[in-house]
Short mmCIF file of C-alpha atoms in Angstrom, two decimals:
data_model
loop_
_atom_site.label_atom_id
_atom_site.label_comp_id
_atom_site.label_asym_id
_atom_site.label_seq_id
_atom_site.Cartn_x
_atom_site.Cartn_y
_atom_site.Cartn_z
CA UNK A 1421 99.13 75.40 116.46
CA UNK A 1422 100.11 79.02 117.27
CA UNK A 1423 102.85 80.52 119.61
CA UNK A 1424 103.13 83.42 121.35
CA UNK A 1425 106.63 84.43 122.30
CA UNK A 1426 107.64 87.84 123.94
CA UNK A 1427 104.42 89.43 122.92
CA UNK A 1428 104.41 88.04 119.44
CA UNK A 1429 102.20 85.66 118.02
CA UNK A 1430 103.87 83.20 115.59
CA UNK A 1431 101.66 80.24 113.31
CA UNK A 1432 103.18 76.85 112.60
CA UNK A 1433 101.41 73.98 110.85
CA UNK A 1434 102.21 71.50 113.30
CA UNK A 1435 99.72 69.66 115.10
CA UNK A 1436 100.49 69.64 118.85
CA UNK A 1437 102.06 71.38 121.69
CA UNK A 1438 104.50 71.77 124.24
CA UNK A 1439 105.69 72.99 128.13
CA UNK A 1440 108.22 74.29 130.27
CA UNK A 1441 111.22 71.94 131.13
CA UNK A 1442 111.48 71.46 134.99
CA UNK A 1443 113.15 68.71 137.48
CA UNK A 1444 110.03 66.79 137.97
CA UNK A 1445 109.58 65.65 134.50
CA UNK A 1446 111.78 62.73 134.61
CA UNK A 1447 113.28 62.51 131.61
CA UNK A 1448 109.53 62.04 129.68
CA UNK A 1449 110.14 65.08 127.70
CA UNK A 1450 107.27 67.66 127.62
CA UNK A 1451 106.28 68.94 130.95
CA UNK A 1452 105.96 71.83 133.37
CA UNK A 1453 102.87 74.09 133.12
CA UNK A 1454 99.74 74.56 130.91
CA UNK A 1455 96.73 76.72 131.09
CA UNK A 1456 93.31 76.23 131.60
CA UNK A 1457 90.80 79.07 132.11
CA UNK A 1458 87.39 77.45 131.22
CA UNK A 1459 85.44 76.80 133.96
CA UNK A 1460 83.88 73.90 135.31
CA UNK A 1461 80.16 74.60 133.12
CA UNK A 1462 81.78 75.15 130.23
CA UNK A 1463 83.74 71.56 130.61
CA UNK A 1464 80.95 70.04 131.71
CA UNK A 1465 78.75 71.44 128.21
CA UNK A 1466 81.80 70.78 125.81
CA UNK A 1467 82.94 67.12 127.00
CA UNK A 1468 79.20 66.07 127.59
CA UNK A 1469 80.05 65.48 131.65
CA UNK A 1470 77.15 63.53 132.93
CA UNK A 1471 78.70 63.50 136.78
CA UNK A 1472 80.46 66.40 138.28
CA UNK A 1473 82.12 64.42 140.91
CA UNK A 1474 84.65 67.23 142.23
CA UNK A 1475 83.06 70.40 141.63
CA UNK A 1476 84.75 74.01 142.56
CA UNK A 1477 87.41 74.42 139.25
CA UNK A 1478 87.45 78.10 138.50
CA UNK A 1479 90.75 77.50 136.05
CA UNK A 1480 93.84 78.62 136.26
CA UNK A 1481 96.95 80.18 133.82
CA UNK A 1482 99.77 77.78 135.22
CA UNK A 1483 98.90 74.64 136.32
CA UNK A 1484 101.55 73.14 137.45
CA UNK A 1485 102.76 69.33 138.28
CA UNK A 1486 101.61 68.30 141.71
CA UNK A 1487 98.51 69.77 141.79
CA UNK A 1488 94.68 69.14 141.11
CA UNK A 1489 93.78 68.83 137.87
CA UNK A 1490 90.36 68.55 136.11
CA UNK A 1491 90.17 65.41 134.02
CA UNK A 1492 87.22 63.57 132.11
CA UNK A 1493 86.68 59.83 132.30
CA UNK A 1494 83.83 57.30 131.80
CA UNK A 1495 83.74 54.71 134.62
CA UNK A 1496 81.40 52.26 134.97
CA UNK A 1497 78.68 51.71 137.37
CA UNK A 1498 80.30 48.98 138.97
CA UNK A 1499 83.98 48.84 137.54
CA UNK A 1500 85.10 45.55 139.04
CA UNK A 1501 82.40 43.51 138.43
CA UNK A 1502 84.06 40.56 136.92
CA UNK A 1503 80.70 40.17 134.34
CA UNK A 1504 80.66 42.65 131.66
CA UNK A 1505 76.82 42.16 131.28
CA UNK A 1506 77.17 43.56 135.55
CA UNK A 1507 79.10 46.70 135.09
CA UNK A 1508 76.50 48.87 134.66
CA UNK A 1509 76.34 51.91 132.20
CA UNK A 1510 79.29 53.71 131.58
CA UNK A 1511 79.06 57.26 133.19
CA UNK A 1512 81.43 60.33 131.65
CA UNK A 1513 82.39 61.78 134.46
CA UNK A 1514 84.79 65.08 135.35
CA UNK A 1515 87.19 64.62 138.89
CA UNK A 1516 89.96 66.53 139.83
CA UNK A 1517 93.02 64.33 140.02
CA UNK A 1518 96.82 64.58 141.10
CA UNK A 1519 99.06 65.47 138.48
CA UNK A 1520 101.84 63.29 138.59
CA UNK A 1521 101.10 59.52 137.97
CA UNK A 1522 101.71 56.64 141.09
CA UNK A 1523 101.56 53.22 139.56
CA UNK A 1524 99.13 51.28 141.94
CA UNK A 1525 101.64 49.07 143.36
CA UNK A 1526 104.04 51.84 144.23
CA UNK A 1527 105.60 51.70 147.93
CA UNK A 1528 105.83 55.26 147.77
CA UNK A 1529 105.08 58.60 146.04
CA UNK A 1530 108.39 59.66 145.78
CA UNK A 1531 108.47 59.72 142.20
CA UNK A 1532 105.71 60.41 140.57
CA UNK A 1533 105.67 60.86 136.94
CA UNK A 1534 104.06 63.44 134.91
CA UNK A 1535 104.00 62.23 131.37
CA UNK A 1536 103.88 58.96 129.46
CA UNK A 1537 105.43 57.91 126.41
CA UNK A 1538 103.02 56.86 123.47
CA UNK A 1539 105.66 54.77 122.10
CA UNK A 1540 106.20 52.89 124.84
CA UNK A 1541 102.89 52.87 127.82
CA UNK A 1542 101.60 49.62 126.49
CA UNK A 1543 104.91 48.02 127.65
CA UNK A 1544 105.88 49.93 130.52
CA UNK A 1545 104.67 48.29 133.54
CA UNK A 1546 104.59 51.66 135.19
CA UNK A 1547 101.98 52.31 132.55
CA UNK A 1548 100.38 49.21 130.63
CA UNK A 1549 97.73 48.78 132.75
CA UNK A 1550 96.25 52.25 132.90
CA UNK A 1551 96.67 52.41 129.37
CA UNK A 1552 94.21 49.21 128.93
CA UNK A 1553 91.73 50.22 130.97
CA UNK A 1554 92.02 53.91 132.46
CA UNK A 1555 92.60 56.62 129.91
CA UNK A 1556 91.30 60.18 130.37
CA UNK A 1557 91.28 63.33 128.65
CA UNK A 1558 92.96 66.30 130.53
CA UNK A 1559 91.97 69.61 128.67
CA UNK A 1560 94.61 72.49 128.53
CA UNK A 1561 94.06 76.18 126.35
CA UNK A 1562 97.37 75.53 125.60
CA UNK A 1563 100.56 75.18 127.86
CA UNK A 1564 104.00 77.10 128.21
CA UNK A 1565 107.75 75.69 126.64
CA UNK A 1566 111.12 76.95 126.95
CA UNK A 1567 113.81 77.57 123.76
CA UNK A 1568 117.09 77.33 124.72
CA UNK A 1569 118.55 80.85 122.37
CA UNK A 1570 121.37 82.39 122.69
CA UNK A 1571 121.86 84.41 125.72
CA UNK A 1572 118.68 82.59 127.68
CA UNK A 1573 115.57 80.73 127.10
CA UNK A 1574 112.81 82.33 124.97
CA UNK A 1575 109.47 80.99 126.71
CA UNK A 1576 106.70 80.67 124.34
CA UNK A 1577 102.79 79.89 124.79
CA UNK A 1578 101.07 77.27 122.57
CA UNK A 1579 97.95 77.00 121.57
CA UNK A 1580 95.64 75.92 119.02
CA UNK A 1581 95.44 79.20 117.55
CA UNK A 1582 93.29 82.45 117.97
CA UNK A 1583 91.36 82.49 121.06
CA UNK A 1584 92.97 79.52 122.19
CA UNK A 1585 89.98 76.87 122.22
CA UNK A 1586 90.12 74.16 124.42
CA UNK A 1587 92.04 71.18 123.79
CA UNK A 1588 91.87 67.60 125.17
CA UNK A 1589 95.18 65.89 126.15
CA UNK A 1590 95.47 62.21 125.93
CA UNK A 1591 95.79 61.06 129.68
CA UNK A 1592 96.32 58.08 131.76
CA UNK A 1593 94.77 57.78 135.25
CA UNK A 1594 95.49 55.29 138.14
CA UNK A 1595 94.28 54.84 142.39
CA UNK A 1596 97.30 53.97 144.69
CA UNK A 1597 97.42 54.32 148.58
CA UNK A 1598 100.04 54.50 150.89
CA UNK A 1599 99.07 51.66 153.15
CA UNK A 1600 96.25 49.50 154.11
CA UNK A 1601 92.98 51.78 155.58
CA UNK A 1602 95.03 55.06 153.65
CA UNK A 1603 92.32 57.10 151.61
CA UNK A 1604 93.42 57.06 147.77
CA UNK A 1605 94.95 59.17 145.95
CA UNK A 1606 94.13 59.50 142.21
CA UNK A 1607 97.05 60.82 139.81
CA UNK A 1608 96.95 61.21 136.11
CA UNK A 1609 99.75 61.62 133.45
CA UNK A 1610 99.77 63.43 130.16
CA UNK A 1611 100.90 61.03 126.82
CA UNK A 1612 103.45 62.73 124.87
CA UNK A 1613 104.41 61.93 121.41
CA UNK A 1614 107.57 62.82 119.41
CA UNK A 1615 106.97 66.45 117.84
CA UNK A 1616 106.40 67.32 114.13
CA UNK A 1617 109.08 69.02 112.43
CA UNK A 1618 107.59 72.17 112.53
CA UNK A 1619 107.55 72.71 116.19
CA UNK A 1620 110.11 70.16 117.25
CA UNK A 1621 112.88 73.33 117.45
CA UNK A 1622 111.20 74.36 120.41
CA UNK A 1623 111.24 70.60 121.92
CA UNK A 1624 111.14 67.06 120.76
CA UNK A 1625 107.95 66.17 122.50
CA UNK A 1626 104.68 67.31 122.60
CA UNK A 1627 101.40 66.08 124.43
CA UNK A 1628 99.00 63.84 122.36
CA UNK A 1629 96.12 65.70 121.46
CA UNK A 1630 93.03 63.52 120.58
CA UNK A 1631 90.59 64.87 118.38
CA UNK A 1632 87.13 65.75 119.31
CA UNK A 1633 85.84 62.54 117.44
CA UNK A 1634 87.97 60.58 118.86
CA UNK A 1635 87.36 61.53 122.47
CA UNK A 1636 84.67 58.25 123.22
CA UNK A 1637 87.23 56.09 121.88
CA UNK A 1638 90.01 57.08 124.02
CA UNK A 1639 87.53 57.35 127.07
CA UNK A 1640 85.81 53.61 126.45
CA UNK A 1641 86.40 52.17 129.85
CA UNK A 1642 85.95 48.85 128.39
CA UNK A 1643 89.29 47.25 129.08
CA UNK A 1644 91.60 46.86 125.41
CA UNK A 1645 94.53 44.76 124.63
CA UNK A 1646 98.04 46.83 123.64
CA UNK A 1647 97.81 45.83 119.90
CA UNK A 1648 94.28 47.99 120.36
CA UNK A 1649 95.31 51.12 122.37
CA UNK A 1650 98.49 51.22 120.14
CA UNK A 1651 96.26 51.41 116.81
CA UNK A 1652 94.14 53.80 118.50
CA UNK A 1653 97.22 56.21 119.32
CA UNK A 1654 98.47 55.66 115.17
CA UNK A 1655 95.00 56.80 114.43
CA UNK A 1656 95.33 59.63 116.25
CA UNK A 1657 98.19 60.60 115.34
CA UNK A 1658 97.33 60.09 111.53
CA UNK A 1659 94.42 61.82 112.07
CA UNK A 1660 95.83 65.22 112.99
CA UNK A 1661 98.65 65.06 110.56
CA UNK A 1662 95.82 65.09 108.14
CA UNK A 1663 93.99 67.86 109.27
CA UNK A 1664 96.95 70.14 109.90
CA UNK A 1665 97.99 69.18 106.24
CA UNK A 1666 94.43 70.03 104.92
CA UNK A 1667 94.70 73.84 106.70
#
């Protein structure tokens, strides 16, 4: 991961990232803003998108809690077919969704919330049931954090390094409504782990970044039991501890 701070670009070894402290973050830890320039071909080329279903994302520098937000997902053909065998084939599809997660059974959208523990979304009820069945990938070119210094707060700009490739946040998606005959509204959050040493001076949590191999796992739409989206998460995380130790 790099950082750019003031105008100067600083390397760390640590794996992940972080983003700009703010009200609406609960008290989840990362949060705030990220960036994402690429446009909507060049999503649709690197994440293998075989259904554009909200088209018109021309990116943006600070994306901010709130708004629309491209994500990828693979949904089935017929999600709530109760007979695997009637699902149909699993589609990976890119939609725009709300940042700022609504559990389905929410009375309201007062307080929507805009990241998710991995340590605890299998057991959250807020949580456990997007994480069995309705994880996404939200990419970012990096996103924006705050350290608190003496005399003010230094913001910084993390990436994955020069040119600051695309990265793929692991995300959670749900539907809720506000009433009976009330059109949808589909919100997303973005899983944060605790942060490595190395970048954990800046903040103490950072978003989950799944690896590029690892993206069709986290997508599978096929629903999984906690013990199996909790292994997947250690495997992630063991997997880019790894590489940044290899670098």
């Amino acid at each position: 991961v790099s950082g750019v701070a003031g105008g100067r670009r600083a390397r760390s070894r640590a794996p992940v990232l972080r983003c700009v402290t703010c009200d609406s973050c609960e008290d989840e830890g990362m949060c705030g803003r990220y960036a994402l320039w690429a446009g909507e071909e060049h999503l649709a080329t690197l994440f293998d998108i075989d259904e554009v279903v909200d088209p018109g994302f021309t990116g943006s520098w600070n994306v901010a809690p709130g708004q629309g937000v491209p994500a990828v997902m693979e949904r089935y053909a017929d999600p709530h077919a109760t007979a695997p065998s009637k699902r149909g084939e699993g589609k990976r599809q890119l939609r725009c969704l709300q940042w700022g997660f609504i559990p389905h059974w929410a009375k309201s959208d007062s307080r929507p919330m805009i990241n998710a523990r991995a340590e605890t979304l299998t057991e959250k009820p807020s949580f456990r049931d997007a994480a069995h069945k309705r994880r996404c990938l939200i990419p970012a070119n990096g996103y924006f954090e705050w350290q608190q210094e003496q005399g003010g707060k230094q913001p910084w700009f993390l990436s994955a390094g020069e040119g600051d490739p695309l990265l793929a946040f692991a995300g959670l998606y749900e539907a809720w409504r506000p009433g009976e005959g009330q059109p949808w509204v589909r919100t997303c959050a973005i899983v944060t782990r605790s942060a490595p040493d190395a970048i954990g001076q800046i903040h103490d949590r950072c978003p989950l970044v799944v690896p590029q191999d690892m993206w069709a796992d986290w997508l599978d739409p096929r629903p999984l039991e906690s013990p199996e989206v909790r292994r997947m998460i250690d495997a992630i995380v063991l997997k880019i501890g790894r590489a940044v130790q290899q670098e």
